mmCIF file of C-alpha atoms in Angstrom:
data_model
loop_
_atom_site.group_PDB
_atom_site.id
_atom_site.type_symbol
_atom_site.label_atom_id
_atom_site.label_comp_id
_atom_site.label_asym_id
_atom_site.label_seq_id
_atom_site.Cartn_x
_atom_site.Cartn_y
_atom_site.Cartn_z
ATOM 1 C CA MET A 1338 97.308 125.037 71.300
ATOM 2 C CA SER A 1339 96.538 127.138 74.417
ATOM 3 C CA ALA A 1340 100.055 125.902 75.575
ATOM 4 C CA LEU A 1341 101.854 127.074 72.263
ATOM 5 C CA ARG A 1342 100.570 130.385 72.717
ATOM 6 C CA ARG A 1343 101.088 130.898 76.312
ATOM 7 C CA TRP A 1344 104.725 130.260 75.059
ATOM 8 C CA ALA A 1345 104.607 132.298 72.933
ATOM 9 C CA ALA A 1346 103.492 135.435 74.632
ATOM 10 C CA GLY A 1347 106.502 134.762 77.894
ATOM 11 C CA GLN A 1348 108.982 134.918 74.680
ATOM 12 C CA GLY A 1349 107.573 137.932 73.275
ATOM 13 C CA ALA A 1350 107.712 139.795 76.161
ATOM 14 C CA ALA A 1351 111.470 138.251 76.854
ATOM 15 C CA VAL A 1352 111.608 140.220 73.592
ATOM 16 C CA LEU A 1353 110.600 143.767 74.274
ATOM 17 C CA THR A 1354 112.321 143.406 77.179
ATOM 18 C CA LEU A 1355 115.325 142.863 75.868
ATOM 19 C CA LEU A 1356 114.785 145.095 72.919
ATOM 20 C CA ALA A 1357 113.636 148.121 75.713
ATOM 21 C CA LEU A 1358 117.016 147.628 77.727
ATOM 22 C CA LEU A 1359 118.894 147.793 74.613
ATOM 23 C CA LEU A 1360 117.315 150.828 73.503
ATOM 24 C CA LEU A 1361 118.171 152.508 76.852
ATOM 25 C CA TRP A 1362 121.734 151.599 76.599
ATOM 26 C CA GLU A 1363 122.224 152.859 73.260
ATOM 27 C CA ALA A 1364 120.715 156.057 74.511
ATOM 28 C CA ALA A 1365 122.971 155.977 77.911
ATOM 29 C CA VAL A 1366 125.808 155.862 75.958
ATOM 30 C CA VAL A 1367 125.119 158.315 73.546
ATOM 31 C CA GLY A 1368 123.579 160.954 75.672
ATOM 32 C CA LEU A 1369 125.961 160.873 78.612
ATOM 33 C CA ASP A 1370 128.900 160.785 75.695
ATOM 34 C CA ILE A 1371 130.256 157.839 77.601
ATOM 35 C CA GLN A 1372 133.877 156.733 76.094
ATOM 36 C CA ARG A 1373 133.311 153.738 74.170
ATOM 37 C CA PHE A 1374 136.458 152.139 75.205
ATOM 38 C CA LEU A 1375 134.743 151.940 78.999
ATOM 39 C CA LEU A 1376 131.253 150.942 77.279
ATOM 40 C CA PRO A 1377 131.100 150.512 73.831
ATOM 41 C CA ALA A 1378 127.017 150.715 72.419
ATOM 42 C CA PRO A 1379 124.769 147.971 71.351
ATOM 43 C CA SER A 1380 125.504 149.329 67.901
ATOM 44 C CA ASP A 1381 129.046 149.163 68.335
ATOM 45 C CA VAL A 1382 128.920 145.575 69.250
ATOM 46 C CA VAL A 1383 127.002 144.775 66.538
ATOM 47 C CA ALA A 1384 129.510 146.639 63.928
ATOM 48 C CA GLU A 1385 132.602 145.040 65.472
ATOM 49 C CA PHE A 1386 131.077 141.246 65.371
ATOM 50 C CA ILE A 1387 129.823 142.055 61.788
ATOM 51 C CA LYS A 1388 133.483 143.321 61.234
ATOM 52 C CA ASP A 1389 135.346 140.036 62.766
ATOM 53 C CA TYR A 1390 132.572 137.720 62.445
ATOM 54 C CA ARG A 1391 135.282 135.012 60.960
ATOM 55 C CA MET A 1392 137.606 135.519 63.617
ATOM 56 C CA ILE A 1393 135.095 135.264 66.586
ATOM 57 C CA PHE A 1394 133.224 132.363 65.258
ATOM 58 C CA GLY A 1395 136.838 130.379 64.539
ATOM 59 C CA HIS A 1396 137.400 131.360 68.510
ATOM 60 C CA ALA A 1397 133.942 129.976 69.685
ATOM 61 C CA VAL A 1398 134.547 126.842 67.737
ATOM 62 C CA GLN A 1399 137.629 126.388 70.205
ATOM 63 C CA THR A 1400 135.462 127.020 73.085
ATOM 64 C CA VAL A 1401 132.593 124.944 72.048
ATOM 65 C CA TRP A 1402 134.864 121.619 71.666
ATOM 66 C CA GLY A 1403 136.383 122.523 75.184
ATOM 67 C CA ILE A 1404 132.958 122.393 76.695
ATOM 68 C CA LEU A 1405 131.697 119.515 74.901
ATOM 69 C CA ALA A 1406 134.808 117.649 75.352
ATOM 70 C CA GLY A 1407 135.146 118.414 79.305
ATOM 71 C CA TYR A 1408 131.319 117.571 79.755
ATOM 72 C CA ILE A 1409 131.492 114.500 78.156
ATOM 73 C CA ALA A 1410 134.752 113.471 80.487
ATOM 74 C CA ALA A 1411 132.477 114.815 83.391
ATOM 75 C CA VAL A 1412 129.467 113.156 82.369
ATOM 76 C CA VAL A 1413 131.307 109.844 82.207
ATOM 77 C CA PHE A 1414 132.991 110.058 85.318
ATOM 78 C CA ALA A 1415 129.935 111.591 87.305
ATOM 79 C CA LEU A 1416 127.933 108.284 86.351
ATOM 80 C CA ALA A 1417 130.820 105.979 86.779
ATOM 81 C CA ALA A 1418 131.266 107.072 90.033
ATOM 82 C CA SER A 1419 127.790 107.016 91.581
ATOM 83 C CA MET A 1420 127.068 103.942 89.849
ATOM 84 C CA ALA A 1421 130.229 102.375 92.087
ATOM 85 C CA MET A 1422 128.809 104.555 95.355
ATOM 86 C CA ILE A 1423 125.338 102.962 95.025
ATOM 87 C CA ARG A 1424 126.852 99.233 94.315
ATOM 88 C CA TRP A 1425 129.463 99.617 97.429
ATOM 89 C CA PRO A 1426 128.170 101.856 100.197
ATOM 90 C CA LEU A 1427 131.975 101.499 101.171
ATOM 91 C CA VAL A 1428 133.004 103.431 98.069
ATOM 92 C CA GLU A 1429 130.522 106.284 98.722
ATOM 93 C CA ARG A 1430 131.971 106.366 102.402
ATOM 94 C CA MET A 1431 135.328 106.909 101.112
ATOM 95 C CA VAL A 1432 134.944 109.138 97.803
ATOM 96 C CA MET A 1433 132.041 111.441 98.674
ATOM 97 C CA PRO A 1434 133.797 113.482 101.567
ATOM 98 C CA ILE A 1435 136.845 113.888 98.729
ATOM 99 C CA PHE A 1436 134.227 114.906 96.412
ATOM 100 C CA VAL A 1437 132.506 117.401 98.359
ATOM 101 C CA ALA A 1438 136.062 119.138 99.587
ATOM 102 C CA SER A 1439 136.999 119.603 96.451
ATOM 103 C CA GLN A 1440 134.308 120.926 95.395
ATOM 104 C CA SER A 1441 134.302 123.440 98.462
ATOM 105 C CA VAL A 1442 137.879 124.546 97.049
ATOM 106 C CA PRO A 1443 137.306 127.477 94.096
ATOM 107 C CA LYS A 1444 138.713 126.088 90.524
ATOM 108 C CA ILE A 1445 140.034 129.603 89.823
ATOM 109 C CA ALA A 1446 142.526 128.182 92.835
ATOM 110 C CA ILE A 1447 143.335 125.275 91.371
ATOM 111 C CA ALA A 1448 143.486 125.947 87.752
ATOM 112 C CA PRO A 1449 146.784 127.951 87.429
ATOM 113 C CA LEU A 1450 148.280 123.352 89.244
ATOM 114 C CA ILE A 1451 146.138 121.989 86.696
ATOM 115 C CA LEU A 1452 148.182 124.162 83.992
ATOM 116 C CA LEU A 1453 151.484 123.660 85.805
ATOM 117 C CA TRP A 1454 150.880 120.051 85.756
ATOM 118 C CA ILE A 1455 149.022 119.525 82.408
ATOM 119 C CA GLY A 1456 150.512 122.641 80.654
ATOM 120 C CA ALA A 1457 148.631 125.005 78.463
ATOM 121 C CA GLY A 1458 146.074 123.751 75.689
ATOM 122 C CA ALA A 1459 143.135 121.366 75.205
ATOM 123 C CA GLY A 1460 143.863 118.813 77.773
ATOM 124 C CA SER A 1461 144.051 121.606 80.670
ATOM 125 C CA LYS A 1462 141.134 122.706 79.444
ATOM 126 C CA ILE A 1463 139.139 119.854 79.316
ATOM 127 C CA LEU A 1464 140.224 118.582 82.895
ATOM 128 C CA VAL A 1465 139.127 121.960 84.445
ATOM 129 C CA VAL A 1466 135.731 122.060 83.244
ATOM 130 C CA ALA A 1467 135.245 118.438 83.788
ATOM 131 C CA SER A 1468 136.608 119.498 87.600
ATOM 132 C CA ILE A 1469 133.840 121.627 87.589
ATOM 133 C CA ALA A 1470 131.211 120.105 85.879
ATOM 134 C CA PHE A 1471 131.274 116.473 87.627
ATOM 135 C CA PHE A 1472 129.654 116.892 91.587
ATOM 136 C CA PRO A 1473 126.119 118.142 90.260
ATOM 137 C CA VAL A 1474 125.998 115.373 87.942
ATOM 138 C CA VAL A 1475 127.281 113.201 90.674
ATOM 139 C CA ILE A 1476 125.009 114.889 93.570
ATOM 140 C CA ASN A 1477 121.667 114.463 91.649
ATOM 141 C CA THR A 1478 122.536 111.052 90.212
ATOM 142 C CA MET A 1479 122.865 109.829 93.717
ATOM 143 C CA ALA A 1480 119.784 111.364 94.957
ATOM 144 C CA GLY A 1481 118.027 109.282 92.190
ATOM 145 C CA PHE A 1482 119.526 106.080 93.017
ATOM 146 C CA LYS A 1483 118.666 106.445 96.623
ATOM 147 C CA GLN A 1484 115.033 108.059 96.408
ATOM 148 C CA VAL A 1485 113.531 104.585 94.764
ATOM 149 C CA ASP A 1486 109.905 103.505 96.836
ATOM 150 C CA GLN A 1487 110.523 101.392 99.254
ATOM 151 C CA GLY A 1488 107.646 99.339 98.208
ATOM 152 C CA LEU A 1489 109.003 98.578 94.499
ATOM 153 C CA MET A 1490 112.794 97.341 96.479
ATOM 154 C CA ASP A 1491 110.575 94.989 98.533
ATOM 155 C CA VAL A 1492 108.655 94.055 95.454
ATOM 156 C CA PHE A 1493 112.092 92.885 93.857
ATOM 157 C CA ARG A 1494 113.532 91.386 96.880
ATOM 158 C CA SER A 1495 110.200 89.229 96.915
ATOM 159 C CA VAL A 1496 110.848 87.789 93.302
ATOM 160 C CA ASP A 1497 115.141 87.373 94.228
ATOM 161 C CA ALA A 1498 115.640 89.965 91.715
ATOM 162 C CA THR A 1499 119.481 90.715 91.771
ATOM 163 C CA SER A 1500 121.403 93.782 91.964
ATOM 164 C CA ARG A 1501 122.211 94.147 88.646
ATOM 165 C CA GLN A 1502 118.606 93.399 87.732
ATOM 166 C CA THR A 1503 117.217 95.748 90.309
ATOM 167 C CA PHE A 1504 119.796 98.426 89.072
ATOM 168 C CA LEU A 1505 118.974 98.795 85.401
ATOM 169 C CA ARG A 1506 115.186 97.641 86.218
ATOM 170 C CA LEU A 1507 114.580 99.938 89.134
ATOM 171 C CA ARG A 1508 117.091 102.267 90.454
ATOM 172 C CA LEU A 1509 118.704 103.700 86.721
ATOM 173 C CA PRO A 1510 114.864 104.452 85.616
ATOM 174 C CA TYR A 1511 114.099 106.224 88.582
ATOM 175 C CA ALA A 1512 117.127 108.482 88.350
ATOM 176 C CA VAL A 1513 116.445 109.412 85.293
ATOM 177 C CA PRO A 1514 114.698 112.876 86.031
ATOM 178 C CA TYR A 1515 117.530 113.441 88.399
ATOM 179 C CA ILE A 1516 120.322 112.694 86.427
ATOM 180 C CA PHE A 1517 118.983 115.098 83.636
ATOM 181 C CA ALA A 1518 118.480 117.665 86.848
ATOM 182 C CA GLY A 1519 122.381 117.326 87.707
ATOM 183 C CA LEU A 1520 123.457 117.353 83.622
ATOM 184 C CA ARG A 1521 121.217 120.676 82.962
ATOM 185 C CA ILE A 1522 123.304 122.429 85.934
ATOM 186 C CA ALA A 1523 126.475 120.975 84.786
ATOM 187 C CA THR A 1524 125.996 122.589 81.354
ATOM 188 C CA THR A 1525 126.164 126.240 82.573
ATOM 189 C CA LEU A 1526 129.111 125.303 84.608
ATOM 190 C CA ALA A 1527 130.961 123.451 81.577
ATOM 191 C CA VAL A 1528 130.926 126.588 79.856
ATOM 192 C CA LEU A 1529 131.997 128.310 82.951
ATOM 193 C CA GLY A 1530 135.322 126.163 83.315
ATOM 194 C CA ALA A 1531 136.039 126.652 79.410
ATOM 195 C CA ILE A 1532 136.311 130.112 80.500
ATOM 196 C CA VAL A 1533 138.387 130.054 83.579
ATOM 197 C CA ALA A 1534 140.756 127.717 81.599
ATOM 198 C CA GLU A 1535 141.100 129.985 78.599
ATOM 199 C CA TRP A 1536 141.647 133.197 80.908
ATOM 200 C CA LEU A 1537 145.209 131.660 82.511
ATOM 201 C CA ALA A 1538 146.701 130.267 79.396
ATOM 202 C CA ALA A 1539 145.254 130.267 76.166
ATOM 203 C CA THR A 1540 145.780 131.653 72.707
ATOM 204 C CA ASP A 1541 142.322 131.053 71.462
ATOM 205 C CA GLY A 1542 138.782 130.799 72.606
ATOM 206 C CA ILE A 1543 135.762 132.860 73.853
ATOM 207 C CA GLY A 1544 137.738 133.652 76.993
ATOM 208 C CA TYR A 1545 141.136 134.261 75.304
ATOM 209 C CA LEU A 1546 139.260 136.939 72.971
ATOM 210 C CA VAL A 1547 137.519 138.748 76.073
ATOM 211 C CA LEU A 1548 141.116 139.396 77.451
ATOM 212 C CA SER A 1549 142.647 140.498 74.467
ATOM 213 C CA GLY A 1550 139.916 143.002 73.770
ATOM 214 C CA SER A 1551 140.037 144.173 77.144
ATOM 215 C CA PHE A 1552 143.894 144.778 77.155
ATOM 216 C CA ASN A 1553 143.938 146.515 73.485
ATOM 217 C CA PHE A 1554 141.179 148.400 74.787
ATOM 218 C CA ASN A 1555 138.707 147.006 72.571
ATOM 219 C CA THR A 1556 135.725 146.715 74.646
ATOM 220 C CA ALA A 1557 133.074 145.900 71.655
ATOM 221 C CA ARG A 1558 135.410 143.143 71.116
ATOM 222 C CA SER A 1559 135.046 141.946 74.565
ATOM 223 C CA PHE A 1560 131.127 142.570 74.398
ATOM 224 C CA ALA A 1561 130.786 140.511 71.294
ATOM 225 C CA ALA A 1562 132.489 137.483 72.403
ATOM 226 C CA ILE A 1563 130.375 137.858 75.713
ATOM 227 C CA ILE A 1564 127.334 137.525 74.142
ATOM 228 C CA LEU A 1565 128.403 135.213 71.404
ATOM 229 C CA LEU A 1566 129.181 132.719 75.251
ATOM 230 C CA ALA A 1567 125.711 133.340 76.484
ATOM 231 C CA VAL A 1568 124.314 132.583 73.401
ATOM 232 C CA ILE A 1569 126.161 129.563 73.430
ATOM 233 C CA GLY A 1570 125.411 128.547 77.010
ATOM 234 C CA MET A 1571 121.932 129.159 76.638
ATOM 235 C CA SER A 1572 121.736 126.795 73.551
ATOM 236 C CA PHE A 1573 123.624 123.997 75.394
ATOM 237 C CA PHE A 1574 121.586 124.353 78.368
ATOM 238 C CA GLY A 1575 118.070 123.877 75.444
ATOM 239 C CA ALA A 1576 119.504 120.901 73.898
ATOM 240 C CA MET A 1577 119.798 119.439 77.204
ATOM 241 C CA GLY A 1578 116.535 120.300 78.101
ATOM 242 C CA ALA A 1579 115.187 119.270 74.747
ATOM 243 C CA VAL A 1580 117.333 115.997 75.143
ATOM 244 C CA GLU A 1581 115.587 115.439 78.851
ATOM 245 C CA ARG A 1582 111.849 116.194 77.167
ATOM 246 C CA ALA A 1583 112.596 113.295 74.881
ATOM 247 C CA LEU A 1584 113.570 110.951 77.118
ATOM 248 C CA SER A 1585 112.678 111.379 80.512
ATOM 249 C CA TRP A 1586 109.478 110.185 81.918
ATOM 250 C CA ARG A 1587 109.411 113.101 84.299
ATOM 251 C CA ARG A 1588 109.142 117.047 83.011
ATOM 252 C CA PRO A 1589 111.639 119.133 83.697
ATOM 253 C CA SER A 1590 109.244 121.273 85.965
ATOM 254 C CA GLU A 1591 107.944 118.686 88.202
ATOM 255 C CA GLU A 1592 111.987 117.586 89.054
ATOM 256 C CA ALA A 1593 112.249 116.898 92.813
ATOM 257 C CA THR A 1594 115.538 118.132 93.234
ATOM 258 C CA ARG A 1595 117.879 121.174 91.872
ATOM 259 C CA VAL A 1596 121.485 120.932 93.042
ATOM 260 C CA GLN A 1597 123.279 124.243 93.048
ATOM 261 C CA ALA A 1598 127.251 123.757 93.056
#
């Protein structure tokens, strides 16, 4: 019960801080007479959201679909690549430098090439999201596979366990907290990838809505889209945290690795 009270107190403090910032924002816009196309007041953003909520949610659906599809593609590819690299060290020596090099290049630089090769649409959005989100999953999964206790490895060798048995019964369970660490990092990167793709060439999605609002000097609409995007990202991150608490044997606060992309 004490833990629940601490959580409620923390959430209450966060809500109060947010309300104070919103009131300060509203007072600054009104008191300083700031032009609304430069900085709308929170009340303007709420009014815009209420007025065009159907359109805004329609664009949000397209963004969420692209995030989920690209995220799933990234996770499947990352886990498959990690399993291949831990099974055959030569594969790791061959492909890991390529992964690192690709991550060193800003995705905003290669996204136009992806659009040129695939064309504007869902396919390019999924590929951009996947190219950004896969790296932390690969790195964390490999770290988990390699951090297996050597004493346990010796026990498995002493009973002549096969490579498959060692992987399924030792390496994979041991790596689960590491995998989830990468998955949670990848959630935020997937949101970023979807917006990058929508900024470059899209006719729908929250990224497109932000740009169209700024081009039309409807800054309140852009802010409404940005706030909804933040809610989507936080919900995605929170959902992955809930899945981790349900499936992982180690709590998120006990992770041994946190890799930033």
